[in-house]
CSV table of C-alpha atoms in Angstrom, one decimal:
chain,number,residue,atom,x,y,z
A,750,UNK,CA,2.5,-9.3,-21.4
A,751,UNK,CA,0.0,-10.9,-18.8
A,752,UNK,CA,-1.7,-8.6,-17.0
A,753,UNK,CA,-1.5,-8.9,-13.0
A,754,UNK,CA,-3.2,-6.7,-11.0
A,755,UNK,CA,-2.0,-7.8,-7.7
A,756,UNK,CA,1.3,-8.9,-6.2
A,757,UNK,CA,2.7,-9.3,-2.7
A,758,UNK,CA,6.1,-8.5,-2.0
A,759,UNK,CA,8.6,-7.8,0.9
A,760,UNK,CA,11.0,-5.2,1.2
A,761,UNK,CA,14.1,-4.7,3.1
A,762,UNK,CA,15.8,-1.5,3.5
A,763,UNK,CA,19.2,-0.6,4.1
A,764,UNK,CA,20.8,-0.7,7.6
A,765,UNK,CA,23.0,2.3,8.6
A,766,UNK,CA,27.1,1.5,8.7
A,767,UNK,CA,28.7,0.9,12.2
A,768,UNK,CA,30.9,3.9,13.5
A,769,UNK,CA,34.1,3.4,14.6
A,770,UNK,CA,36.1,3.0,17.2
A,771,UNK,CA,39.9,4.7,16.5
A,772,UNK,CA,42.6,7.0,17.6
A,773,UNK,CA,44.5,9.6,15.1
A,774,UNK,CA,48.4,8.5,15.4
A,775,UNK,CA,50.7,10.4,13.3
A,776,UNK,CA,53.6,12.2,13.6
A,777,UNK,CA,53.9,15.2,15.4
A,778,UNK,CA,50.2,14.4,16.2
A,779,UNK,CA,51.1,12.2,19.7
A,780,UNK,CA,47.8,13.2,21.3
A,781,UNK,CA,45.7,13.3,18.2
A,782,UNK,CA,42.6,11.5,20.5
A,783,UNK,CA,40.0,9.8,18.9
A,784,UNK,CA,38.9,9.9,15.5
A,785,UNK,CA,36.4,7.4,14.8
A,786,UNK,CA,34.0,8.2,11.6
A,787,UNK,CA,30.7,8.0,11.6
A,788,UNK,CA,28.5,5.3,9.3
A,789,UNK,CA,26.7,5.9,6.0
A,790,UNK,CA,23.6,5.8,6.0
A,791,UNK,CA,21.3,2.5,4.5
A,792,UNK,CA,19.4,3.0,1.2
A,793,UNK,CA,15.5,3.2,1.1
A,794,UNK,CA,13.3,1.7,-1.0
A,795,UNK,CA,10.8,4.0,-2.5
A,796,UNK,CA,7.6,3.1,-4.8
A,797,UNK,CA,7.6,5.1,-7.9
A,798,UNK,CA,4.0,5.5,-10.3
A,799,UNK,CA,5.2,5.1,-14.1
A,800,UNK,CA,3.2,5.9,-16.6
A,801,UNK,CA,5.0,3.8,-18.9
A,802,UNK,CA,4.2,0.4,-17.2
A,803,UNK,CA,0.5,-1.0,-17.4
A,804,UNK,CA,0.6,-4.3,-15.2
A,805,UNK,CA,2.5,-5.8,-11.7
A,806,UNK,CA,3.9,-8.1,-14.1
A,807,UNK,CA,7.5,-7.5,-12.8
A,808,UNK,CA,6.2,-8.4,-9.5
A,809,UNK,CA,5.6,-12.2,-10.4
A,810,UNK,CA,8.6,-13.1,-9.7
A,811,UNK,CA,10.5,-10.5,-7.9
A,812,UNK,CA,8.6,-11.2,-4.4
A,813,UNK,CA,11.8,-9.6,-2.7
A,814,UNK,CA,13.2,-6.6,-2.8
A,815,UNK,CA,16.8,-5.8,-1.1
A,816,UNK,CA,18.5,-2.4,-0.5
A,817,UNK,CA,22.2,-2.0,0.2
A,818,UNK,CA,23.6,-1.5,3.8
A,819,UNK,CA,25.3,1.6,4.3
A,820,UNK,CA,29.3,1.4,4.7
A,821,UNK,CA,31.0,1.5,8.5
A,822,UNK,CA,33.3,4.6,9.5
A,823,UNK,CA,36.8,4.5,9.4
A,824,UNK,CA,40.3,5.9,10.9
A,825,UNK,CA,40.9,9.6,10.5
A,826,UNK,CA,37.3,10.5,11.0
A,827,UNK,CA,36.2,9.4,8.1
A,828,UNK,CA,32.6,9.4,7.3
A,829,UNK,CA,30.9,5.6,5.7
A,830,UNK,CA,29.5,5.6,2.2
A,831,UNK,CA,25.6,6.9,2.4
A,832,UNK,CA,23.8,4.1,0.1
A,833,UNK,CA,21.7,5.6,-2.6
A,834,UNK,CA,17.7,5.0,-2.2
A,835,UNK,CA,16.3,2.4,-4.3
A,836,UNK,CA,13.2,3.0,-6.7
A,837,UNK,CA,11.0,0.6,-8.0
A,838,UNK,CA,8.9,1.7,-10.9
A,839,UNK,CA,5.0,0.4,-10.4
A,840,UNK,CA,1.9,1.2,-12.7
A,841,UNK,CA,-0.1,4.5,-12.2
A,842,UNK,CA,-3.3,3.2,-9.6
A,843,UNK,CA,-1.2,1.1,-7.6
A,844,UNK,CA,-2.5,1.2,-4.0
A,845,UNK,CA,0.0,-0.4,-1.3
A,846,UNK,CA,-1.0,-1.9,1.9
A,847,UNK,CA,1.1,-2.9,4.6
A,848,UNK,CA,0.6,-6.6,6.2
A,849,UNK,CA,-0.6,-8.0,8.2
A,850,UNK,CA,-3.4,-5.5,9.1
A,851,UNK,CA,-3.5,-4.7,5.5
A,852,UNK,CA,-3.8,-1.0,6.4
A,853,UNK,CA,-3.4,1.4,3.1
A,854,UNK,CA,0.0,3.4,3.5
A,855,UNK,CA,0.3,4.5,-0.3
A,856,UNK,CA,-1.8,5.2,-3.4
A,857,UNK,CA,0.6,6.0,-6.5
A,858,UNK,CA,-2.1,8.0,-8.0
A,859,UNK,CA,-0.4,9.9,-10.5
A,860,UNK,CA,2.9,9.9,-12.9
A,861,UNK,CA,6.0,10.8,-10.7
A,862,UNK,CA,4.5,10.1,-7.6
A,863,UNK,CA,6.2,8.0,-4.8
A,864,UNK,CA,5.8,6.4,-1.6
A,865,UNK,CA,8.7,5.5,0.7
A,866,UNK,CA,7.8,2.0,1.9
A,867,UNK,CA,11.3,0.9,3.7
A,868,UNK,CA,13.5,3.5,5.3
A,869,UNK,CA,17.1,3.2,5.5
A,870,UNK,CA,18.8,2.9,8.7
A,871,UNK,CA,20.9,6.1,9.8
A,872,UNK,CA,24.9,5.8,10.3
A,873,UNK,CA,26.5,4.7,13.6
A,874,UNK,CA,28.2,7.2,15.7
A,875,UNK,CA,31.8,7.1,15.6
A,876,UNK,CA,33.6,7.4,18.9
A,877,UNK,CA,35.0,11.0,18.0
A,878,UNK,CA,31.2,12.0,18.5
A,879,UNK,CA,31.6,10.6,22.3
A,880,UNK,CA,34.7,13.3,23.1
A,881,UNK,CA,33.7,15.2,26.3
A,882,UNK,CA,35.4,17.0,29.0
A,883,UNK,CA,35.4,14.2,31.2
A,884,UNK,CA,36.2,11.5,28.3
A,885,UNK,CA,38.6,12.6,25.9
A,886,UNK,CA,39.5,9.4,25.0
A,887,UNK,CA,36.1,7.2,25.0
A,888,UNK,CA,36.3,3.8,23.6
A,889,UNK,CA,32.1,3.8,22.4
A,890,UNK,CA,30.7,3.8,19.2
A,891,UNK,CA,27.5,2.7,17.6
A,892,UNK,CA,26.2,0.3,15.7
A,893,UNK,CA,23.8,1.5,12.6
A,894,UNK,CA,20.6,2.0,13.1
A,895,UNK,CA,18.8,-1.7,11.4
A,896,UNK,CA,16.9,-1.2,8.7
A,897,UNK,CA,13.3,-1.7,8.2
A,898,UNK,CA,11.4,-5.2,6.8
A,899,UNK,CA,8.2,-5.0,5.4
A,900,UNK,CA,5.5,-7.7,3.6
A,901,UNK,CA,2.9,-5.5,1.2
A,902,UNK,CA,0.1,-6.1,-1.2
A,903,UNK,CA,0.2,-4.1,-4.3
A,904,UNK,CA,-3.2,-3.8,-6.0
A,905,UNK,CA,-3.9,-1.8,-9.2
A,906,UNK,CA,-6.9,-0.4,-9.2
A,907,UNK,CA,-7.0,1.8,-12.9
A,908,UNK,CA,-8.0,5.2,-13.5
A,909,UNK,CA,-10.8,5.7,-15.1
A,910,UNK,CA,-13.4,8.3,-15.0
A,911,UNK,CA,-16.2,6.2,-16.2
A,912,UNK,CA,-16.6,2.3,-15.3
A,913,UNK,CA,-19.0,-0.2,-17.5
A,914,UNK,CA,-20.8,-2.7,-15.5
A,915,UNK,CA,-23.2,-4.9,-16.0
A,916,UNK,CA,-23.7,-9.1,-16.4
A,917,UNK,CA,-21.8,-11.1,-19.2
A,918,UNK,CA,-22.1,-10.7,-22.7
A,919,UNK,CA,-25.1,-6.9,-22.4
A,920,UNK,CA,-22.3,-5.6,-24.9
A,921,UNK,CA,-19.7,-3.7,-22.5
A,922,UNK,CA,-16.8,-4.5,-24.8
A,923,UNK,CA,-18.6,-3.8,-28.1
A,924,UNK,CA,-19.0,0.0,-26.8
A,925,UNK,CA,-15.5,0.4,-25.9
A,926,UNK,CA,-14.6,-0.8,-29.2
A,927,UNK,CA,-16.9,1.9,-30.9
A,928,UNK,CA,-16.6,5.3,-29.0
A,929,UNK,CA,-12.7,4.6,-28.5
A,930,UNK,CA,-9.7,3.1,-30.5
A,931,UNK,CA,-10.0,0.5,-27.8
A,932,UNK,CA,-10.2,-3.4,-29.0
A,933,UNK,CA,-11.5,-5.7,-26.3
A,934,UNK,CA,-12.1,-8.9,-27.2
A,935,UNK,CA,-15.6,-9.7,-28.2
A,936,UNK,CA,-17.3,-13.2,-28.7
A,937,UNK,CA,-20.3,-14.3,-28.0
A,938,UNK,CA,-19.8,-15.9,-24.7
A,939,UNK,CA,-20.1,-15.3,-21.2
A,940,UNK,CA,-17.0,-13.6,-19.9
A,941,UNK,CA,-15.1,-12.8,-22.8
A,942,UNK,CA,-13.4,-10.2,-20.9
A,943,UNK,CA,-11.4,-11.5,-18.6
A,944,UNK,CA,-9.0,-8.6,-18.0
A,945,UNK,CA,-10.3,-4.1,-17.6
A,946,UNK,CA,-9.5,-2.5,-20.6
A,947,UNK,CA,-9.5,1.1,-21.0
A,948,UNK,CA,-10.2,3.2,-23.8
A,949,UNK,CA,-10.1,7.3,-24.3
A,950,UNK,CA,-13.2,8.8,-25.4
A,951,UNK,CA,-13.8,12.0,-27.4
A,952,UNK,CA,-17.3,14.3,-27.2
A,953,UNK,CA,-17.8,16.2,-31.1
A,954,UNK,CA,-17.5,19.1,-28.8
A,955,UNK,CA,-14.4,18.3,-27.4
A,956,UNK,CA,-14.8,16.6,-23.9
A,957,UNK,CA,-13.2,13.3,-23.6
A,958,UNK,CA,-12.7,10.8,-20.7
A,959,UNK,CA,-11.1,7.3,-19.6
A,960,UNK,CA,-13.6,4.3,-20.0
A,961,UNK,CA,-13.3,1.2,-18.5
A,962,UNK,CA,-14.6,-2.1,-19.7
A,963,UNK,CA,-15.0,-4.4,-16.6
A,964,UNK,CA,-14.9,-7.9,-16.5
A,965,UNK,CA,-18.8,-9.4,-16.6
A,966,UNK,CA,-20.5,-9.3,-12.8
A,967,UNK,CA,-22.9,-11.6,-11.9
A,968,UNK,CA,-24.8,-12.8,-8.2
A,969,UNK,CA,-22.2,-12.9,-5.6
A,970,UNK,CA,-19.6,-11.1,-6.9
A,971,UNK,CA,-18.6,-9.3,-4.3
A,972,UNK,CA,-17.5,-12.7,-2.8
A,973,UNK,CA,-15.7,-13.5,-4.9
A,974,UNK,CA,-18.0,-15.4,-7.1
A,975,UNK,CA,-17.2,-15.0,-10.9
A,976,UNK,CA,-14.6,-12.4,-12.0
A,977,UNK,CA,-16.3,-9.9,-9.2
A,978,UNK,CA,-13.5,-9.4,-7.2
A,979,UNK,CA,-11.2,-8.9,-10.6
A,980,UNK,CA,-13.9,-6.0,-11.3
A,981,UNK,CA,-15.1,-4.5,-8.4
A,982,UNK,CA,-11.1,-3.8,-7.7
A,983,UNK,CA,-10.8,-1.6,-10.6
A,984,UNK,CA,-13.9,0.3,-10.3
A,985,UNK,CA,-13.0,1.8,-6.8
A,986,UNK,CA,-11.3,5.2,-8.4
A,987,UNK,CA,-14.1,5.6,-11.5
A,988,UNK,CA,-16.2,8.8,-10.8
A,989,UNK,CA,-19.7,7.7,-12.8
A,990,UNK,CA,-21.3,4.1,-13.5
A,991,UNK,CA,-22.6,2.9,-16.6
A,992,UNK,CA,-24.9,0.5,-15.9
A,993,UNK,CA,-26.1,-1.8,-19.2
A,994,UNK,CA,-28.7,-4.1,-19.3
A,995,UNK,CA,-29.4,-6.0,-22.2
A,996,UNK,CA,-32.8,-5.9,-23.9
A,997,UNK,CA,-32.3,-9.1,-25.7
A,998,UNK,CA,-34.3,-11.0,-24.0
A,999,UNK,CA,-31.9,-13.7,-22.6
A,1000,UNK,CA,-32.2,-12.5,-19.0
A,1001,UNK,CA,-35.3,-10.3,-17.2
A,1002,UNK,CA,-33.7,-6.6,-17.5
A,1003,UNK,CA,-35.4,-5.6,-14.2
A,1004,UNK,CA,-34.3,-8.5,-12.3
A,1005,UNK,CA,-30.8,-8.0,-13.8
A,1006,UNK,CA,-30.4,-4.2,-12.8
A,1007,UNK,CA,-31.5,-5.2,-9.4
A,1008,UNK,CA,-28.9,-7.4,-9.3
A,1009,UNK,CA,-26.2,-5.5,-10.3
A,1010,UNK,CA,-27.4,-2.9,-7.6
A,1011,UNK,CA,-27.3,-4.8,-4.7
A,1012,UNK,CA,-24.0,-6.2,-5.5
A,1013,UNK,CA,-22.3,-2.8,-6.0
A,1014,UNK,CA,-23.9,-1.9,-2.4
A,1015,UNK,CA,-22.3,-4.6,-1.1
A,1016,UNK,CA,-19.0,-4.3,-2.0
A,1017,UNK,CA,-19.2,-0.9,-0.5
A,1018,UNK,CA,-16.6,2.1,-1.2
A,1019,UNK,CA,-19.9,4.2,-1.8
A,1020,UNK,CA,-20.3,2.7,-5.3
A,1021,UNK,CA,-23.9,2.8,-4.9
A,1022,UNK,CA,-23.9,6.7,-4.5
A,1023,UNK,CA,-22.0,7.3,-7.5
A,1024,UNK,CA,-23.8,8.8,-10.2
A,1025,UNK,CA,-25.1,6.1,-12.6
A,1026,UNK,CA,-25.8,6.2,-16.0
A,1027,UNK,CA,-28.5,3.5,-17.1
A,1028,UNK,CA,-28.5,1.8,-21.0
A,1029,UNK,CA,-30.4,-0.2,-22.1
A,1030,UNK,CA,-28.3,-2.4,-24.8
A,1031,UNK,CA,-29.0,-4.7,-27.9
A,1032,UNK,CA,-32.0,-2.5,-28.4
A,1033,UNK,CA,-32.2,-3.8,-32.4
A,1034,UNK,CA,-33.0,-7.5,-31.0
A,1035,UNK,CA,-36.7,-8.6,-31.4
A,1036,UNK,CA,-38.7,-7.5,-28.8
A,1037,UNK,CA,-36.5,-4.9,-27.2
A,1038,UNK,CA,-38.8,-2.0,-27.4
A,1039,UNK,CA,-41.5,-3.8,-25.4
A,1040,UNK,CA,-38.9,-5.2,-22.8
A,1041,UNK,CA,-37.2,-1.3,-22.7
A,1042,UNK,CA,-41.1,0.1,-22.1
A,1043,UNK,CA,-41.5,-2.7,-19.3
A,1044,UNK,CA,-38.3,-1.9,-18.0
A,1045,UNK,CA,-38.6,1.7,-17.6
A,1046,UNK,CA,-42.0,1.8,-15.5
A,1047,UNK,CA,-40.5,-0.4,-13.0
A,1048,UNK,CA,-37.1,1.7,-12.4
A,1049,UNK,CA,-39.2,4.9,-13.2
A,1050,UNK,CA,-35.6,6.8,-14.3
A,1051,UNK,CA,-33.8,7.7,-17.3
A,1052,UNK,CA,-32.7,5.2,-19.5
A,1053,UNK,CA,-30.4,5.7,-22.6
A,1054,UNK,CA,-31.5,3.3,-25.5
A,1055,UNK,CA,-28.6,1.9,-27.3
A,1056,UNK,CA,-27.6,-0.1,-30.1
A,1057,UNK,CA,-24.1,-0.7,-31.6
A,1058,UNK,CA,-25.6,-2.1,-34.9
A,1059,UNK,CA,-27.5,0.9,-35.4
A,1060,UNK,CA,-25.7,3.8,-33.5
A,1061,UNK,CA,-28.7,4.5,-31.3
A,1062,UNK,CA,-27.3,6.4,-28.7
A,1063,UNK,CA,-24.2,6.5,-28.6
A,1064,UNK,CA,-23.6,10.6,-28.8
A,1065,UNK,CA,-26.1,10.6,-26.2
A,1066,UNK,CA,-24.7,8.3,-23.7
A,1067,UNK,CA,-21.1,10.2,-24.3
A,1068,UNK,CA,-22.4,13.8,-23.8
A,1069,UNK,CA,-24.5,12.4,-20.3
A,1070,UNK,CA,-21.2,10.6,-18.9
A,1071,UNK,CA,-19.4,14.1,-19.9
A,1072,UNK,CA,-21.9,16.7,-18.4
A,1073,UNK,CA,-21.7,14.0,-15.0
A,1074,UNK,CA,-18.1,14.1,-14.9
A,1075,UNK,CA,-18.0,17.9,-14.9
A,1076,UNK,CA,-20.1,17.7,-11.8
A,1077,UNK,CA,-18.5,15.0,-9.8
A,1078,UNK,CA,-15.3,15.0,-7.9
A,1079,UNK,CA,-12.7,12.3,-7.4
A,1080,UNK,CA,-13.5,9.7,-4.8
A,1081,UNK,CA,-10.2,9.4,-3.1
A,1082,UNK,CA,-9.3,5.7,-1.7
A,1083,UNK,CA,-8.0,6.6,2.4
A,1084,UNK,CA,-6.8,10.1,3.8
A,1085,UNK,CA,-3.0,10.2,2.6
A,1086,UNK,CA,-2.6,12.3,6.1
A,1087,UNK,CA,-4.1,9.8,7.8
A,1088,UNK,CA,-5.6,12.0,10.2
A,1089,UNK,CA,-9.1,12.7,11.4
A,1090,UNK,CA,-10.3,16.3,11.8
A,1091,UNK,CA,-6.9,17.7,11.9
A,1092,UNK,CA,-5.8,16.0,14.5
A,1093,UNK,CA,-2.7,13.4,14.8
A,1094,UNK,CA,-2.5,11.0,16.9
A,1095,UNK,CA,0.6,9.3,18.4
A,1096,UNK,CA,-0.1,6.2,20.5
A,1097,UNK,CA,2.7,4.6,23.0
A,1098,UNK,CA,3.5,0.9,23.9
A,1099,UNK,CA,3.9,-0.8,26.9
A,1100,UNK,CA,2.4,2.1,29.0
A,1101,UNK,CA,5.3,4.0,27.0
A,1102,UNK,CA,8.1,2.6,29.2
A,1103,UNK,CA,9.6,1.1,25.7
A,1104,UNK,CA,9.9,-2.2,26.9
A,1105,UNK,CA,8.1,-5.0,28.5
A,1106,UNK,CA,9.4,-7.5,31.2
A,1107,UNK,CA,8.3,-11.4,30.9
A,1108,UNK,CA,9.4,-14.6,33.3
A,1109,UNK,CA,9.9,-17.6,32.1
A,1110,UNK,CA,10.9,-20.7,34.5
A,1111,UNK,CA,12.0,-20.3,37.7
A,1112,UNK,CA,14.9,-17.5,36.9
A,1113,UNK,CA,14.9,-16.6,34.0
A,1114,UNK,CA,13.5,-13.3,32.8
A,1115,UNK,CA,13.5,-11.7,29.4
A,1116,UNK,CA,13.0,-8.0,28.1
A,1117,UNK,CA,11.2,-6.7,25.2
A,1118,UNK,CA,9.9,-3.9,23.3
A,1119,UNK,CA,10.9,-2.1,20.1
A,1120,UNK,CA,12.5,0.7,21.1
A,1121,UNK,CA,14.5,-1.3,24.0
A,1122,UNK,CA,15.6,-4.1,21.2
A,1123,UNK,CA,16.7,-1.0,19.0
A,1124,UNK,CA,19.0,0.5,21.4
A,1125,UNK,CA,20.6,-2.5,22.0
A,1126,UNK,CA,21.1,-3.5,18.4
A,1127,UNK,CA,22.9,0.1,18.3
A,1128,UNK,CA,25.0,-0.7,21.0
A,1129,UNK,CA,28.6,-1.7,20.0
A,1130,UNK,CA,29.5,-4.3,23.1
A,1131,UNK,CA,33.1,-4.5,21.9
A,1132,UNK,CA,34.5,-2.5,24.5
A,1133,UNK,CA,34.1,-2.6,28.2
A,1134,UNK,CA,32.5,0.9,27.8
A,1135,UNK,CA,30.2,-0.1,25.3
A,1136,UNK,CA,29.0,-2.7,27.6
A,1137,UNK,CA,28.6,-0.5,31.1
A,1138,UNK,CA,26.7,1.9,28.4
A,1139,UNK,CA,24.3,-0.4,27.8
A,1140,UNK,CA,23.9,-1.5,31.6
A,1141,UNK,CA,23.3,2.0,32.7
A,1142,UNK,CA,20.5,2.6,30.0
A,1143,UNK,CA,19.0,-0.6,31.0
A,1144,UNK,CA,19.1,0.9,34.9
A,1145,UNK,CA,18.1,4.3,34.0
A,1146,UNK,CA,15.0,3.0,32.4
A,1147,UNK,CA,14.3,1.5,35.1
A,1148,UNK,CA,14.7,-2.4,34.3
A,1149,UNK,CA,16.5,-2.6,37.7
A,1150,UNK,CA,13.9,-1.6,39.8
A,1151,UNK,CA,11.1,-3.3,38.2
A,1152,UNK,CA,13.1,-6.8,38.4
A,1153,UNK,CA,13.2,-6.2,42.1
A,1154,UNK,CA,9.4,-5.5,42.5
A,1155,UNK,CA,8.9,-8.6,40.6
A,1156,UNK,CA,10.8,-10.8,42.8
A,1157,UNK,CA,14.2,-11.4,40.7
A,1158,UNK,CA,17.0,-12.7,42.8
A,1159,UNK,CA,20.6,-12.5,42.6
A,1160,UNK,CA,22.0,-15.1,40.1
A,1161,UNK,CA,18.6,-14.7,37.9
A,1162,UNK,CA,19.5,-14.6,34.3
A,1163,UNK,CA,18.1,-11.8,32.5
A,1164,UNK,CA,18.3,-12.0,28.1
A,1165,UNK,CA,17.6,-8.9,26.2
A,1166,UNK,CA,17.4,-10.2,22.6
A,1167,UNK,CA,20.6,-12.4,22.1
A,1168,UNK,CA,22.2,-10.9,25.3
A,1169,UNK,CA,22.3,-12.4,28.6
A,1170,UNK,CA,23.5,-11.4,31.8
A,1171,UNK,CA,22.8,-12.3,35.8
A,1172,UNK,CA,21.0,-10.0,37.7
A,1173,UNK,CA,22.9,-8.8,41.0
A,1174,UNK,CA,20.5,-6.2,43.7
């Protein structure tokens, strides 16, 4: 299966089922008043982490994703159908952000866990909920509630406590493949690995962690340049850095590190503040023990010699990244809260009036705003009381006397979403 680590989707949740509008007639029930049900409500659609499934690859294709309206009331007071939520299984990682601000509203972190991305509309209100003293017989009901429509990025960025980076070819692949069951694909050529892989490694005294192999980094990277973006993406989550750099003479080791440095501080996420783990690779070429001597006076830190022909190493590079981990907590990606010092905000629109007046022309003037565009959309205009219902809100709010400050005159049209209607002082 191709792996895909990205994918951007819509979804569309369910909207809630109209109430009705009815009267109970039966016999010996003359004055059995009204009995309109209420509607079901519209199916979500959640995001689901699965354990099972390694790549967006489902996502190539299905760029849409649909949930089932909720059914309308009927006679008798009879309740619509509630639609069951839908769940869409994604891989463990998967971070979701909502277009187009591309603000992070999920990260599917673990097996099991979910994020609702759509919610389903509620049911309509019947026009048996309407019966009052002074209406026993009302003639309104509701329309469902719409449902919501979304456009998101999925991006898997993969767990793993310890992330190998370094510039194409220092050997990156080659350990994976010897302190895990892992099998990369190794060649010698730049950029062999083209795709993270991830491999489970065990300490001889029983420590083990997840290790990623990440696609070869080289200048610019965090631009873009190369396969940087590719890598940088998954190393987000990983808790220590192995930095390589290969003694084999091909490339100046100090010049390389140096490199890699500055592009890990400038993709930012704190990578640069991560503990690091330094190797020096390939340390069986000719000439690698002078280049590794040079190498260390300039950095003046520790540097774990390694070679995969030999096994230099290799215990001692897993029992550093182990003693790190133990020490280092998880970096999460965003506060899932999404609240700063404890403290939620709640902002309102439009001055929080819930709508916004506009002219257009001469006479013509038109009303917006979420909440305003909502209510009406609720509003079942069937009826003559359905309709005054909606002209009374619209006065209450106090459309009427802000058309009047504005300069509106009689015979103005006024259009609220598809509905129009003349404005009389």
């Amino acid at each position: 299966m191709i792996f895909i680590d990205q994918a951007k989707i819509e979804v569309r949740s369910g909207k809630g089922g109209d109430g009705a509008i009815a009267f109970l007639r039966e016999k010996f029930m003359p004055n059995g008043g009204p009995a309109g049900g209420n509607g079901g409500r519209g199916a979500s659609i959640i995001l689901k982490a699965n354990a099972s499934i390694n790549t967006l690859f489902n996502f190539r294709h299905s760029k849409v994703i649909i949930a089932p309206d909720g059914e309308r009331g009927g006679n008798k007071n009879q309740y619509g159908k509630s639609m069951e939520d839908i769940y869409v299984d994604v891989p463990i990682g998967t971070v979701i952000y909502l277009e187009p601000e591309h603000r992070i509203i999920g990260d599917l972190n673990e097996d099991g866990k979910t994020c609702l991305v759509a919610k389903g509309g509620r049911g309509g209100r019947g026009n048996a909920c309407f019966k009052s003293p002074t209406n026993r017989a009302p003639k309104i009901a509701e329309n469902g509630e719409p449902g919501e429509t979304k456009k998101l990025t999925l991006e898997l960025k993969l767990l793993a406590d310890v992330g190998v980076v370094g510039f194409p070819s220092v050997g990156k692949s080659t350990l994976l493949s010897i302190v895990s069951r892992a099998r990369p694909e190794i060649a010698d050529y730049e950029f062999t690995t083209i795709i993270p892989n991830l491999g489970v490694v065990n300490s001889k005294d029983n420590r083990s962690f997840v290790m990623a192999d990440l696609p070869g980094l080289i200048k610019g990277a965090h631009e873009g340049k190369g396969l940087g973006l590719t890598f940088l993406r998954h190393i987000q989550r990983c808790r220590v850095i192995l930095h390589m750099v290969a003694m084999d003479g091909i490339r100046d080791p100090y010049e390389s590190y140096l490199t890699i440095l500055d592009e890990l501080k400038e993709y930012g996420f704190g990578l640069i503040n991560r503990p690091m783990v330094i190797v020096a690779s390939k340390m069986d070429e000719d000439g690698a023990e002078e280049r590794y001597q040079e190498f260390v006076k300039k950095i003046d830190k520790p540097v774990i010699k390694l070679s995969a022909l030999t096994g230099e190493g290799i215990d001692e590079l897993i029992y550093r990244c182990c003693d790190l981990l133990e020490e280092t907590p998880l970096f999460p990606l965003y506060n899932e809260n999404n609240e700063e010092d404890g403290v939620k905000v709640y902002a309102l629109n439009n001055e929080g009036k819930g709508y916004e007046i506009t002219k257009k022309g001469q006479d013509t003037w038109i009303i917006s705003g979420e909440a305003i565009e909502k209510y009406y959309v609720m509003c079942n205009l069937s009826t003559d009381e359905g309709m005054m219902k909606l002209i009374t809100h619209l006065r209450n709010i106090g459309i009427d006397n802000e058309l009047e400050e504005r300069g509106a005159k009689d015979g103005d049209t006024v259009i609220l979403c598809d509905f129009e209607f003349e404005y009389l002082n």
